[in-house]
Every structure is written in structure tokens, then in C-alpha cells.
Amino acid sequence: KMQTARYKIRFINGDLEGRSFAVKESGVVIGSSMNADIRSSDAGVAEEHVTLLPQSGGGIVMHCSADALVRNGQASAVPTLRFAPATM
């Protein structure tokens, strides 16, 4: 039985600008790896840049990889993500 996603992520810049993706109940990995659920070729995107995990009580937990937080020995800005119900 196919489930409807509770959340979607919409990119507002970068190579995925304007695209939306469902956040599966099992989670979604965004990164540059061929194994990532959502692949980005933007410079500075780590192989497994961020994992989004929906929680049973609502909301999403975001895990950033160490590579996403440090680039060339310098701390990188952690992106601000906004989540909305999948009806967007």
C-alpha cells in the first residue's frame, strides 16, 4: 500500500531550484552521492549532506553530515530549512 508523504521539501535556490520532493516516512538523504535519494551537483554539497527524518508525533529531525558543516577546514553555514504540510 502506497502512503502519501506528510511533508515535501522545495528547493528555493541551487541546481534543484523550483523542484519539490516528498519526504518519505523512512526519511530522505540529500547529497551528491549516487546513493542519495535527492541528488545535487552544487559545489559544496557533501555526498550525504543532510538526512531528513519525519517523526511520528509530527515535525522532522535534520541530521547534517560532518562534511556538510566543515568545508576546506572552515565552518560552513547550516542551511535554514522550512517545512510545510505536503499539500503545498
XYZ file of C-alpha atoms in Angstrom:
88
model
C 0.000 0.000 0.000
C 1.443 3.325 -1.065
C 1.453 6.064 1.571
C 1.079 9.771 0.941
C 4.002 11.809 2.233
C 3.205 14.147 5.124
C 5.940 16.595 4.065
C 7.618 17.849 0.925
C 10.837 19.781 0.558
C 11.003 22.547 -2.039
C 14.340 23.987 -3.113
C 14.476 27.744 -3.473
C 17.972 28.007 -4.974
C 20.829 25.953 -6.394
C 20.668 23.287 -9.070
C 17.365 21.958 -7.688
C 15.669 25.386 -7.557
C 11.909 25.172 -8.009
C 11.753 21.393 -7.596
C 9.766 19.657 -4.846
C 10.295 16.196 -3.411
C 8.252 14.084 -0.998
C 9.911 13.306 2.334
C 9.289 9.579 2.807
C 8.276 8.278 6.231
C 11.554 6.308 6.278
C 13.484 9.535 5.687
C 15.323 11.081 2.785
C 19.032 11.701 2.172
C 20.059 14.793 0.210
C 23.592 14.834 -1.175
C 25.920 14.456 -4.125
C 26.271 10.657 -3.832
C 24.695 8.379 -6.438
C 23.013 6.682 -3.444
C 21.328 9.888 -2.206
C 17.538 9.980 -2.510
C 17.776 13.563 -3.797
C 20.996 14.316 -5.686
C 22.545 17.759 -6.006
C 25.610 18.607 -8.040
C 26.036 22.031 -6.414
C 29.568 22.815 -5.236
C 29.890 22.291 -1.501
C 27.218 19.602 -1.221
C 28.618 16.589 0.645
C 27.951 13.010 -0.510
C 25.370 12.581 2.271
C 24.811 16.238 3.078
C 21.658 16.027 5.183
C 19.148 13.384 6.269
C 15.550 14.379 6.988
C 13.606 12.053 9.283
C 9.863 12.603 9.865
C 8.796 11.972 13.454
C 5.656 10.052 14.419
C 4.417 12.944 16.576
C 4.945 15.455 13.778
C 7.897 17.508 12.654
C 11.180 16.471 11.103
C 14.624 15.816 12.561
C 17.532 17.047 10.434
C 20.954 15.357 10.644
C 23.857 17.105 8.878
C 26.979 15.175 7.957
C 30.317 16.403 9.293
C 31.288 17.226 5.692
C 28.234 19.493 5.437
C 29.395 21.515 8.435
C 33.090 21.865 7.555
C 34.418 22.760 4.112
C 38.130 23.280 3.422
C 38.768 23.498 7.158
C 36.235 26.294 7.593
C 32.837 26.070 9.271
C 30.005 26.253 6.767
C 26.675 27.877 7.343
C 23.969 25.389 8.263
C 21.079 25.886 5.856
C 17.750 27.100 7.126
C 15.008 24.692 6.156
C 11.309 25.408 6.323
C 8.837 22.566 6.292
C 5.204 22.641 5.337
C 2.499 20.003 5.016
C 2.677 18.098 1.730
C -0.375 19.962 0.424
C 1.825 22.769 -0.897
